PDB file of C-alpha atoms in Angstrom:
ATOM      1  CA  MET A   5     -11.343   2.336 -18.941  1.00 90.00           C
ATOM      2  CA  ALA A   6     -10.012  -0.586 -16.970  1.00 97.00           C
ATOM      3  CA  GLU A   7      -8.474  -3.492 -18.809  1.00 97.00           C
ATOM      4  CA  LEU A   8      -8.679  -7.000 -17.413  1.00 98.00           C
ATOM      5  CA  LEU A   9      -5.046  -8.020 -17.190  1.00 98.00           C
ATOM      6  CA  SER A  10      -2.735 -10.413 -15.294  1.00 98.00           C
ATOM      7  CA  LEU A  11      -1.077  -8.703 -12.342  1.00 98.00           C
ATOM      8  CA  GLY A  12       2.350  -9.158 -13.991  1.00 98.00           C
ATOM      9  CA  GLU A  13       1.308  -7.414 -17.118  1.00 98.00           C
ATOM     10  CA  ALA A  14      -0.395  -4.548 -15.209  1.00 98.00           C
ATOM     11  CA  ILE A  15       2.686  -3.869 -13.123  1.00 98.00           C
ATOM     12  CA  GLU A  16       4.985  -4.023 -16.173  1.00 98.00           C
ATOM     13  CA  ARG A  17       2.760  -1.617 -18.176  1.00 98.00           C
ATOM     14  CA  PHE A  18       1.693   0.901 -15.533  1.00 98.00           C
ATOM     15  CA  VAL A  19       4.536   1.164 -12.961  1.00 98.00           C
ATOM     16  CA  LYS A  20       7.778   2.770 -14.038  1.00 98.00           C
ATOM     17  CA  ASN A  21      11.024   3.141 -12.182  1.00 98.00           C
ATOM     18  CA  GLY A  22      11.006   6.401 -10.244  1.00 98.00           C
ATOM     19  CA  ASP A  23       7.198   6.494  -9.892  1.00 98.00           C
ATOM     20  CA  THR A  24       5.285   7.615  -6.779  1.00 98.00           C
ATOM     21  CA  VAL A  25       3.270   4.546  -5.849  1.00 98.00           C
ATOM     22  CA  ALA A  26       0.533   4.221  -3.183  1.00 98.00           C
ATOM     23  CA  LEU A  27      -0.544   0.749  -1.998  1.00 98.00           C
ATOM     24  CA  GLU A  28      -3.573   1.357   0.157  1.00 98.00           C
ATOM     25  CA  GLY A  29      -5.887  -0.749   2.276  1.00 96.00           C
ATOM     26  CA  PHE A  30      -6.783  -0.322   5.925  1.00 92.00           C
ATOM     27  CA  THR A  31      -6.745  -3.398   8.187  1.00 92.00           C
ATOM     28  CA  HIS A  32      -7.960  -5.589   5.382  1.00 96.00           C
ATOM     29  CA  LEU A  33      -7.617  -5.551   1.585  1.00 98.00           C
ATOM     30  CA  ILE A  34      -3.931  -4.737   1.727  1.00 98.00           C
ATOM     31  CA  PRO A  35      -2.481  -5.326  -1.784  1.00 98.00           C
ATOM     32  CA  THR A  36       0.253  -7.808  -0.838  1.00 98.00           C
ATOM     33  CA  ALA A  37       0.300  -9.566  -4.171  1.00 98.00           C
ATOM     34  CA  ALA A  38       1.058  -6.355  -5.976  1.00 98.00           C
ATOM     35  CA  ALA A  39       3.974  -5.603  -3.622  1.00 98.00           C
ATOM     36  CA  HIS A  40       5.385  -9.050  -4.426  1.00 98.00           C
ATOM     37  CA  GLU A  41       5.103  -8.348  -8.159  1.00 98.00           C
ATOM     38  CA  LEU A  42       6.886  -5.061  -7.839  1.00 98.00           C
ATOM     39  CA  ILE A  43       9.744  -6.966  -6.223  1.00 98.00           C
ATOM     40  CA  ARG A  44       9.723  -9.722  -8.939  1.00 98.00           C
ATOM     41  CA  GLN A  45       9.981  -7.055 -11.629  1.00 98.00           C
ATOM     42  CA  ASP A  46      12.756  -5.235  -9.712  1.00 98.00           C
ATOM     43  CA  LYS A  47      11.090  -1.818  -9.801  1.00 98.00           C
ATOM     44  CA  LYS A  48      13.467   0.813  -8.498  1.00 98.00           C
ATOM     45  CA  ASP A  49      13.611   4.341  -7.072  1.00 98.00           C
ATOM     46  CA  LEU A  50       9.933   4.360  -5.993  1.00 98.00           C
ATOM     47  CA  THR A  51       8.427   6.936  -3.698  1.00 98.00           C
ATOM     48  CA  LEU A  52       6.026   4.838  -1.621  1.00 98.00           C
ATOM     49  CA  VAL A  53       2.944   6.370  -0.039  1.00 98.00           C
ATOM     50  CA  ARG A  54       0.810   4.600   2.598  1.00 97.00           C
ATOM     51  CA  MET A  55      -1.103   5.629   5.657  1.00 94.00           C
ATOM     52  CA  THR A  56       0.070   2.671   7.613  1.00 91.00           C
ATOM     53  CA  PRO A  57       3.209   1.009   6.213  1.00 92.00           C
ATOM     54  CA  ASP A  58       3.289  -2.615   7.385  1.00 95.00           C
ATOM     55  CA  LEU A  59       4.700  -5.791   5.953  1.00 96.00           C
ATOM     56  CA  VAL A  60       4.185  -4.830   2.287  1.00 96.00           C
ATOM     57  CA  TYR A  61       6.467  -1.827   2.601  1.00 97.00           C
ATOM     58  CA  ASP A  62       8.977  -3.683   4.781  1.00 98.00           C
ATOM     59  CA  LEU A  63       9.256  -6.062   1.826  1.00 98.00           C
ATOM     60  CA  LEU A  64       9.672  -3.274  -0.747  1.00 98.00           C
ATOM     61  CA  ILE A  65      12.146  -1.262   1.258  1.00 98.00           C
ATOM     62  CA  GLY A  66      14.252  -4.337   2.100  1.00 98.00           C
ATOM     63  CA  ALA A  67      14.208  -5.447  -1.521  1.00 98.00           C
ATOM     64  CA  GLY A  68      15.740  -2.142  -2.568  1.00 98.00           C
ATOM     65  CA  CYS A  69      12.674  -0.823  -4.437  1.00 98.00           C
ATOM     66  CA  ALA A  70      12.175   2.401  -2.446  1.00 98.00           C
ATOM     67  CA  LYS A  71      14.009   5.668  -2.298  1.00 98.00           C
ATOM     68  CA  LYS A  72      11.418   7.578  -0.201  1.00 98.00           C
ATOM     69  CA  LEU A  73       8.524   6.807   2.155  1.00 98.00           C
ATOM     70  CA  ILE A  74       5.593   9.177   2.719  1.00 98.00           C
ATOM     71  CA  PHE A  75       3.596   7.759   5.634  1.00 97.00           C
ATOM     72  CA  SER A  76       1.627   8.333   8.848  1.00 94.00           C
ATOM     73  CA  TRP A  77       2.596   5.266  10.914  1.00 89.00           C
ATOM     74  CA  GLY A  78       4.827   2.266  10.444  1.00 93.00           C
ATOM     75  CA  GLY A  79       5.039  -1.097  12.160  1.00 95.00           C
ATOM     76  CA  ASN A  80       4.192  -4.793  12.197  1.00 95.00           C
ATOM     77  CA  PRO A  81       0.610  -4.581  13.622  1.00 92.00           C
ATOM     78  CA  GLY A  82       0.376  -6.184  17.009  1.00 90.00           C
ATOM     79  CA  VAL A  83       3.953  -7.368  16.826  1.00 95.00           C
ATOM     80  CA  GLY A  84       6.506  -4.578  16.759  1.00 95.00           C
ATOM     81  CA  SER A  85       8.897  -2.771  14.479  1.00 95.00           C
ATOM     82  CA  LEU A  86       9.458  -3.034  10.785  1.00 97.00           C
ATOM     83  CA  HIS A  87      13.110  -4.175  10.791  1.00 98.00           C
ATOM     84  CA  ARG A  88      13.776  -3.503   7.103  1.00 98.00           C
ATOM     85  CA  LEU A  89      12.409   0.024   7.433  1.00 98.00           C
ATOM     86  CA  ARG A  90      14.512   0.721  10.505  1.00 97.00           C
ATOM     87  CA  ASP A  91      17.637  -0.726   8.845  1.00 98.00           C
ATOM     88  CA  ALA A  92      17.125   1.544   5.803  1.00 98.00           C
ATOM     89  CA  VAL A  93      16.596   4.682   7.940  1.00 97.00           C
ATOM     90  CA  GLU A  94      19.322   3.995  10.535  1.00 97.00           C
ATOM     91  CA  LYS A  95      21.979   2.228   8.499  1.00 98.00           C
ATOM     92  CA  GLN A  96      21.086   2.969   4.870  1.00 98.00           C
ATOM     93  CA  TRP A  97      20.613  -0.729   3.990  1.00 98.00           C
ATOM     94  CA  PRO A  98      20.085  -1.775   1.235  1.00 98.00           C
ATOM     95  CA  GLN A  99      20.145   1.928   0.318  1.00 97.00           C
ATOM     96  CA  PRO A 100      19.287   5.293   1.993  1.00 97.00           C
ATOM     97  CA  LEU A 101      15.582   5.904   2.548  1.00 98.00           C
ATOM     98  CA  GLU A 102      14.182   9.390   2.781  1.00 98.00           C
ATOM     99  CA  ILE A 103      11.125   9.654   5.065  1.00 97.00           C
ATOM    100  CA  GLU A 104       8.290  12.138   5.219  1.00 97.00           C
ATOM    101  CA  GLU A 105       6.019  11.521   8.244  1.00 96.00           C
ATOM    102  CA  HIS A 106       2.457  12.851   8.597  1.00 97.00           C
ATOM    103  CA  SER A 107      -0.465  12.142  10.895  1.00 96.00           C
ATOM    104  CA  HIS A 108      -3.312   9.908   9.741  1.00 95.00           C
ATOM    105  CA  ALA A 109      -5.707  12.864   9.447  1.00 96.00           C
ATOM    106  CA  ASP A 110      -3.150  14.805   7.439  1.00 97.00           C
ATOM    107  CA  LEU A 111      -2.420  12.054   4.896  1.00 97.00           C
ATOM    108  CA  ALA A 112      -6.126  11.200   4.516  1.00 97.00           C
ATOM    109  CA  ASN A 113      -6.900  14.833   3.793  1.00 98.00           C
ATOM    110  CA  ALA A 114      -3.964  14.992   1.344  1.00 98.00           C
ATOM    111  CA  TYR A 115      -5.504  12.094  -0.632  1.00 98.00           C
ATOM    112  CA  VAL A 116      -8.860  13.882  -0.629  1.00 98.00           C
ATOM    113  CA  ALA A 117      -7.200  16.986  -1.950  1.00 98.00           C
ATOM    114  CA  GLY A 118      -5.419  14.977  -4.654  1.00 98.00           C
ATOM    115  CA  ALA A 119      -8.704  13.315  -5.697  1.00 98.00           C
ATOM    116  CA  SER A 120     -10.312  16.766  -5.816  1.00 98.00           C
ATOM    117  CA  GLY A 121      -7.596  18.207  -8.059  1.00 97.00           C
ATOM    118  CA  LEU A 122      -6.456  20.643  -5.331  1.00 98.00           C
ATOM    119  CA  PRO A 123      -2.818  21.603  -4.693  1.00 98.00           C
ATOM    120  CA  PHE A 124      -2.979  21.204  -0.940  1.00 98.00           C
ATOM    121  CA  ALA A 125      -5.178  20.069   1.972  1.00 98.00           C
ATOM    122  CA  VAL A 126      -6.144  22.227   4.901  1.00 97.00           C
ATOM    123  CA  LEU A 127      -6.932  20.802   8.348  1.00 96.00           C
ATOM    124  CA  ARG A 128      -7.104  21.775  12.002  1.00 95.00           C
ATOM    125  CA  ALA A 129      -4.084  19.962  13.340  1.00 94.00           C
ATOM    126  CA  TYR A 130      -0.500  19.956  14.628  1.00 95.00           C
ATOM    127  CA  LEU A 131      -0.672  22.826  17.201  1.00 87.00           C
ATOM    128  CA  GLY A 132       1.572  21.538  19.956  1.00 88.00           C
ATOM    129  CA  SER A 133       2.891  18.660  17.805  1.00 93.00           C
ATOM    130  CA  ASP A 134       6.601  18.115  17.062  1.00 94.00           C
ATOM    131  CA  LEU A 135       5.918  16.675  13.559  1.00 95.00           C
ATOM    132  CA  PRO A 136       6.192  20.078  11.806  1.00 96.00           C
ATOM    133  CA  LYS A 137       9.745  20.352  13.226  1.00 95.00           C
ATOM    134  CA  VAL A 138      10.839  17.280  11.305  1.00 95.00           C
ATOM    135  CA  ASN A 139       8.566  17.582   8.262  1.00 97.00           C
ATOM    136  CA  PRO A 140       9.015  20.921   6.337  1.00 96.00           C
ATOM    137  CA  MET A 141       6.079  19.977   4.093  1.00 97.00           C
ATOM    138  CA  ILE A 142       3.676  20.807   6.982  1.00 97.00           C
ATOM    139  CA  LYS A 143       2.951  24.512   6.793  1.00 97.00           C
ATOM    140  CA  PHE A 144       0.569  26.829   8.649  1.00 96.00           C
ATOM    141  CA  ILE A 145      -1.789  29.382   7.079  1.00 97.00           C
ATOM    142  CA  ASP A 146      -4.319  31.841   8.506  1.00 97.00           C
ATOM    143  CA  CYS A 147      -7.925  31.347   7.610  1.00 96.00           C
ATOM    144  CA  PRO A 148      -9.000  34.347   5.467  1.00 96.00           C
ATOM    145  CA  PHE A 149     -12.408  34.371   7.109  1.00 97.00           C
ATOM    146  CA  THR A 150     -11.717  33.735  10.809  1.00 97.00           C
ATOM    147  CA  GLY A 151      -7.989  34.265  11.224  1.00 97.00           C
ATOM    148  CA  GLU A 152      -7.651  30.789  12.711  1.00 96.00           C
ATOM    149  CA  LYS A 153      -4.249  29.152  12.232  1.00 95.00           C
ATOM    150  CA  LEU A 154      -4.624  26.004  10.193  1.00 97.00           C
ATOM    151  CA  ALA A 155      -2.251  23.316   8.903  1.00 97.00           C
ATOM    152  CA  ALA A 156      -1.677  22.880   5.177  1.00 98.00           C
ATOM    153  CA  VAL A 157       0.049  19.968   3.417  1.00 98.00           C
ATOM    154  CA  PRO A 158       0.645  19.175  -0.299  1.00 98.00           C
ATOM    155  CA  SER A 159      -1.992  16.957  -1.921  1.00 98.00           C
ATOM    156  CA  VAL A 160      -1.039  13.419  -2.708  1.00 98.00           C
ATOM    157  CA  ARG A 161      -1.234  12.642  -6.459  1.00 98.00           C
ATOM    158  CA  PRO A 162       0.442   9.241  -6.978  1.00 98.00           C
ATOM    159  CA  ASP A 163       1.612   8.170 -10.402  1.00 98.00           C
ATOM    160  CA  VAL A 164       0.063   4.802  -9.540  1.00 98.00           C
ATOM    161  CA  THR A 165      -2.272   3.657  -6.855  1.00 98.00           C
ATOM    162  CA  VAL A 166      -2.738  -0.066  -6.228  1.00 98.00           C
ATOM    163  CA  ILE A 167      -5.585  -1.413  -4.076  1.00 98.00           C
ATOM    164  CA  HIS A 168      -7.188  -4.817  -3.421  1.00 98.00           C
ATOM    165  CA  ALA A 169     -10.949  -5.323  -3.482  1.00 98.00           C
ATOM    166  CA  GLN A 170     -13.474  -8.111  -3.220  1.00 98.00           C
ATOM    167  CA  LYS A 171     -14.808  -8.210  -6.792  1.00 97.00           C
ATOM    168  CA  ALA A 172     -15.055  -6.588 -10.198  1.00 98.00           C
ATOM    169  CA  ASP A 173     -17.460  -7.087 -13.052  1.00 97.00           C
ATOM    170  CA  ARG A 174     -16.374  -7.838 -16.586  1.00 97.00           C
ATOM    171  CA  LYS A 175     -16.525  -4.162 -17.518  1.00 97.00           C
ATOM    172  CA  GLY A 176     -13.937  -3.315 -14.855  1.00 97.00           C
ATOM    173  CA  ASN A 177     -16.137  -1.750 -12.220  1.00 98.00           C
ATOM    174  CA  VAL A 178     -14.940  -2.612  -8.706  1.00 98.00           C
ATOM    175  CA  LEU A 179     -16.876  -3.131  -5.451  1.00 98.00           C
ATOM    176  CA  ILE A 180     -15.193  -2.623  -2.027  1.00 97.00           C
ATOM    177  CA  SER A 181     -16.953  -3.995   0.987  1.00 94.00           C
ATOM    178  CA  GLY A 182     -16.251  -3.789   4.758  1.00 94.00           C
ATOM    179  CA  ILE A 183     -13.863  -1.324   6.367  1.00 93.00           C
ATOM    180  CA  LEU A 184     -12.828   1.441   4.024  1.00 92.00           C
ATOM    181  CA  GLY A 185      -9.613   3.299   4.505  1.00 93.00           C
ATOM    182  CA  VAL A 186      -8.584   5.773   1.830  1.00 96.00           C
ATOM    183  CA  GLN A 187      -8.756   3.333  -1.103  1.00 97.00           C
ATOM    184  CA  LYS A 188     -11.377   5.374  -2.993  1.00 97.00           C
ATOM    185  CA  GLU A 189      -9.569   8.667  -2.504  1.00 98.00           C
ATOM    186  CA  ALA A 190      -6.155   7.154  -3.338  1.00 98.00           C
ATOM    187  CA  ALA A 191      -7.569   5.589  -6.538  1.00 98.00           C
ATOM    188  CA  LEU A 192      -9.176   8.808  -7.696  1.00 98.00           C
ATOM    189  CA  ALA A 193      -6.082  10.921  -6.879  1.00 98.00           C
ATOM    190  CA  ALA A 194      -3.803   8.732  -9.061  1.00 98.00           C
ATOM    191  CA  ARG A 195      -2.837   9.093 -12.672  1.00 98.00           C
ATOM    192  CA  ARG A 196      -3.080   5.312 -13.087  1.00 98.00           C
ATOM    193  CA  CYS A 197      -4.780   2.799 -10.834  1.00 98.00           C
ATOM    194  CA  ILE A 198      -4.399  -1.028 -10.601  1.00 98.00           C
ATOM    195  CA  VAL A 199      -6.977  -3.064  -8.652  1.00 98.00           C
ATOM    196  CA  THR A 200      -6.475  -6.683  -7.700  1.00 98.00           C
ATOM    197  CA  VAL A 201      -9.659  -8.587  -6.818  1.00 98.00           C
ATOM    198  CA  GLU A 202     -10.815 -11.821  -5.282  1.00 98.00           C
ATOM    199  CA  GLU A 203     -13.195 -12.614  -8.124  1.00 98.00           C
ATOM    200  CA  ILE A 204     -14.626 -11.275 -11.406  1.00 98.00           C
ATOM    201  CA  VAL A 205     -18.379 -11.611 -11.761  1.00 98.00           C
ATOM    202  CA  ASP A 206     -21.131 -10.853 -14.259  1.00 97.00           C
ATOM    203  CA  ASP A 207     -22.931  -8.533 -11.842  1.00 96.00           C
ATOM    204  CA  LEU A 208     -21.525  -6.754  -8.787  1.00 96.00           C
ATOM    205  CA  ASP A 209     -24.896  -6.852  -6.966  1.00 92.00           C
ATOM    206  CA  ALA A 210     -23.767  -3.709  -5.143  1.00 93.00           C
ATOM    207  CA  PRO A 211     -26.001  -2.772  -2.192  1.00 91.00           C
ATOM    208  CA  MET A 212     -27.246   0.793  -1.667  1.00 89.00           C
ATOM    209  CA  ASN A 213     -24.478   3.261  -0.746  1.00 90.00           C
ATOM    210  CA  ALA A 214     -21.747   0.730  -1.576  1.00 92.00           C
ATOM    211  CA  CYS A 215     -18.311   1.851  -2.576  1.00 95.00           C
ATOM    212  CA  VAL A 216     -18.050   1.210  -6.306  1.00 96.00           C
ATOM    213  CA  LEU A 217     -15.059   2.377  -8.323  1.00 98.00           C
ATOM    214  CA  PRO A 218     -16.121   2.921 -11.948  1.00 97.00           C
ATOM    215  CA  THR A 219     -14.153   1.393 -14.739  1.00 98.00           C
ATOM    216  CA  TRP A 220     -13.397   4.787 -16.240  1.00 97.00           C
ATOM    217  CA  ALA A 221     -11.328   5.741 -13.115  1.00 97.00           C
ATOM    218  CA  LEU A 222      -9.142   2.600 -13.313  1.00 98.00           C
ATOM    219  CA  SER A 223      -6.293   1.393 -15.483  1.00 98.00           C
ATOM    220  CA  ALA A 224      -6.340  -2.326 -14.851  1.00 98.00           C
ATOM    221  CA  VAL A 225      -8.255  -5.004 -12.906  1.00 98.00           C
ATOM    222  CA  CYS A 226      -6.371  -8.155 -12.051  1.00 98.00           C
ATOM    223  CA  LEU A 227      -7.827 -11.391 -10.721  1.00 98.00           C
ATOM    224  CA  VAL A 228      -5.651 -12.457  -7.773  1.00 98.00           C
ATOM    225  CA  PRO A 229      -7.567 -14.645  -5.258  1.00 98.00           C
ATOM    226  CA  GLY A 230      -6.061 -14.276  -1.781  1.00 98.00           C
ATOM    227  CA  GLY A 231      -4.102 -11.208  -2.972  1.00 98.00           C
ATOM    228  CA  ALA A 232      -4.414  -9.429   0.393  1.00 98.00           C
ATOM    229  CA  HIS A 233      -2.811 -12.206   2.472  1.00 97.00           C
ATOM    230  CA  PRO A 234      -1.646 -12.050   5.241  1.00 97.00           C
ATOM    231  CA  SER A 235      -4.302  -9.326   5.833  1.00 97.00           C
ATOM    232  CA  TYR A 236      -7.908 -10.361   5.406  1.00 97.00           C
ATOM    233  CA  ALA A 237     -10.594  -9.724   2.826  1.00 98.00           C
ATOM    234  CA  HIS A 238     -13.980  -9.166   4.450  1.00 97.00           C
ATOM    235  CA  GLY A 239     -16.318 -11.932   3.377  1.00 96.00           C
ATOM    236  CA  TYR A 240     -13.573 -14.079   1.926  1.00 98.00           C
ATOM    237  CA  TYR A 241     -10.885 -15.073   4.423  1.00 98.00           C
ATOM    238  CA  GLN A 242      -9.501 -14.093   7.836  1.00 97.00           C
ATOM    239  CA  ARG A 243      -6.344 -12.393   8.870  1.00 97.00           C
ATOM    240  CA  ASP A 244      -3.338 -14.771   9.133  1.00 96.00           C
ATOM    241  CA  ASN A 245      -2.015 -13.666  12.525  1.00 95.00           C
ATOM    242  CA  ARG A 246       0.603 -16.467  12.491  1.00 94.00           C
ATOM    243  CA  PHE A 247       2.269 -14.916   9.407  1.00 96.00           C
ATOM    244  CA  TYR A 248       2.577 -11.460  11.072  1.00 97.00           C
ATOM    245  CA  GLN A 249       4.235 -13.133  14.099  1.00 96.00           C
ATOM    246  CA  ALA A 250       6.516 -15.176  11.836  1.00 96.00           C
ATOM    247  CA  TRP A 251       7.596 -12.114   9.909  1.00 97.00           C
ATOM    248  CA  ASP A 252       9.430 -10.583  12.906  1.00 97.00           C
ATOM    249  CA  PRO A 253      12.324 -13.063  12.960  1.00 97.00           C
ATOM    250  CA  ILE A 254      12.404 -13.324   9.167  1.00 98.00           C
ATOM    251  CA  ALA A 255      12.869  -9.569   8.732  1.00 98.00           C
ATOM    252  CA  ARG A 256      15.081  -9.074  11.767  1.00 97.00           C
ATOM    253  CA  SER A 257      18.296  -9.897   9.955  1.00 98.00           C
ATOM    254  CA  ARG A 258      19.410  -8.977   6.431  1.00 98.00           C
ATOM    255  CA  GLU A 259      20.403 -12.572   5.689  1.00 98.00           C
ATOM    256  CA  SER A 260      17.135 -14.239   6.729  1.00 98.00           C
ATOM    257  CA  PHE A 261      15.118 -11.547   4.919  1.00 98.00           C
ATOM    258  CA  THR A 262      17.105 -11.876   1.661  1.00 98.00           C
ATOM    259  CA  ALA A 263      16.875 -15.654   1.819  1.00 98.00           C
ATOM    260  CA  TRP A 264      13.115 -15.451   2.307  1.00 98.00           C
ATOM    261  CA  ILE A 265      12.352 -13.109  -0.601  1.00 98.00           C
ATOM    262  CA  ASP A 266      14.762 -15.016  -2.824  1.00 98.00           C
ATOM    263  CA  GLU A 267      12.892 -18.253  -2.152  1.00 97.00           C
ATOM    264  CA  PHE A 268       9.278 -17.082  -1.842  1.00 98.00           C
ATOM    265  CA  ILE A 269       9.043 -14.031  -4.052  1.00 98.00           C
ATOM    266  CA  ARG A 270      11.871 -13.906  -6.569  1.00 98.00           C
ATOM    267  CA  GLY A 271      11.778 -17.680  -6.656  1.00 97.00           C
ATOM    268  CA  THR A 272       8.132 -17.942  -7.542  1.00 98.00           C
ATOM    269  CA  ALA A 273       6.416 -17.079 -10.863  1.00 97.00           C
ATOM    270  CA  ASP A 274       3.427 -15.308  -9.345  1.00 97.00           C
ATOM    271  CA  PHE A 275       1.316 -14.912  -6.222  1.00 97.00           C
ATOM    272  CA  SER A 276      -0.435 -18.225  -6.779  1.00 97.00           C
ATOM    273  CA  ALA A 277       2.935 -20.007  -6.784  1.00 97.00           C
ATOM    274  CA  PHE A 278       3.912 -18.077  -3.648  1.00 97.00           C
ATOM    275  CA  GLN A 279       0.719 -19.230  -1.908  1.00 96.00           C
ATOM    276  CA  ALA A 280       1.418 -22.839  -2.794  1.00 96.00           C
ATOM    277  CA  LYS A 281       5.032 -22.723  -1.607  1.00 95.00           C
ATOM    278  CA  LEU A 282       3.995 -20.978   1.658  1.00 94.00           C
ATOM    279  CA  ALA A 283       1.252 -23.478   2.273  1.00 91.00           C
ATOM    280  CA  ALA A 284       3.659 -26.422   1.746  1.00 89.00           C
ATOM    281  CA  GLN A 285       6.086 -24.853   4.261  1.00 88.00           C
ATOM    282  CA  GLN A 286       3.400 -24.297   6.842  1.00 82.00           C
ATOM    283  CA  GLU A 287       2.110 -27.847   6.477  1.00 82.00           C
ATOM    284  CA  ALA A 288       5.616 -29.152   7.043  1.00 80.00           C
ATOM    285  CA  GLN A 289       6.106 -27.265  10.266  1.00 73.00           C
TER     286      GLN A 289
END
């Protein structure tokens, strides 16, 4: 059953050094606040899983939290490279980073397999692709019924999944609206799941066929308004395109990146304090 906790308490209790951690959200509802808190608490040796690593994983990698990345695309959406990811892979700064690259369809199916309690996922993919040459976890099997060659990959079963959603009720049930990525599958595949939300309400008022994660499938629900920034939360706020553009020069050098996280993440008590400091900087510019 989900407990209503502060984000700081949830990260402290449910994320351990060395854990496999998935932070999922597609286009919107990206759990940025949780990534910041992992850095504040100096979590180490994490295996990070995400279908589309973007700024949240650039932060975690550059801050020295990650030892491995399991992913299916990586970049600053609409802008360019993730410079901290590249530096870790190419020059082992701040430490070496092992990478395991998959396709989107592969990783999505791996989450589904994990949520289903299966050891691996099977999909029709990768014939003619070079990815199996660089990822030994991609195998091929023959269908026992048709003889067709199919791809097989290990299921993804994170120690912890963290997602962001629009709202939760006071019992810890969570409603996700708008574009869905693999949040539901990632949550159900995990041993522990933390959800940050925009608001906590008496009644979810969930429409028919809505995505509702039940309290019994979650470990903690944390009230963090704006917790997906700079991505957007459908129905609450828009994407901060200016921040994505500003991130490129910040992350491009080790010195500017370190100075930024020391001031805005390690130098703030929580995500609310971060938001206030960032807003003050933007107003001054």
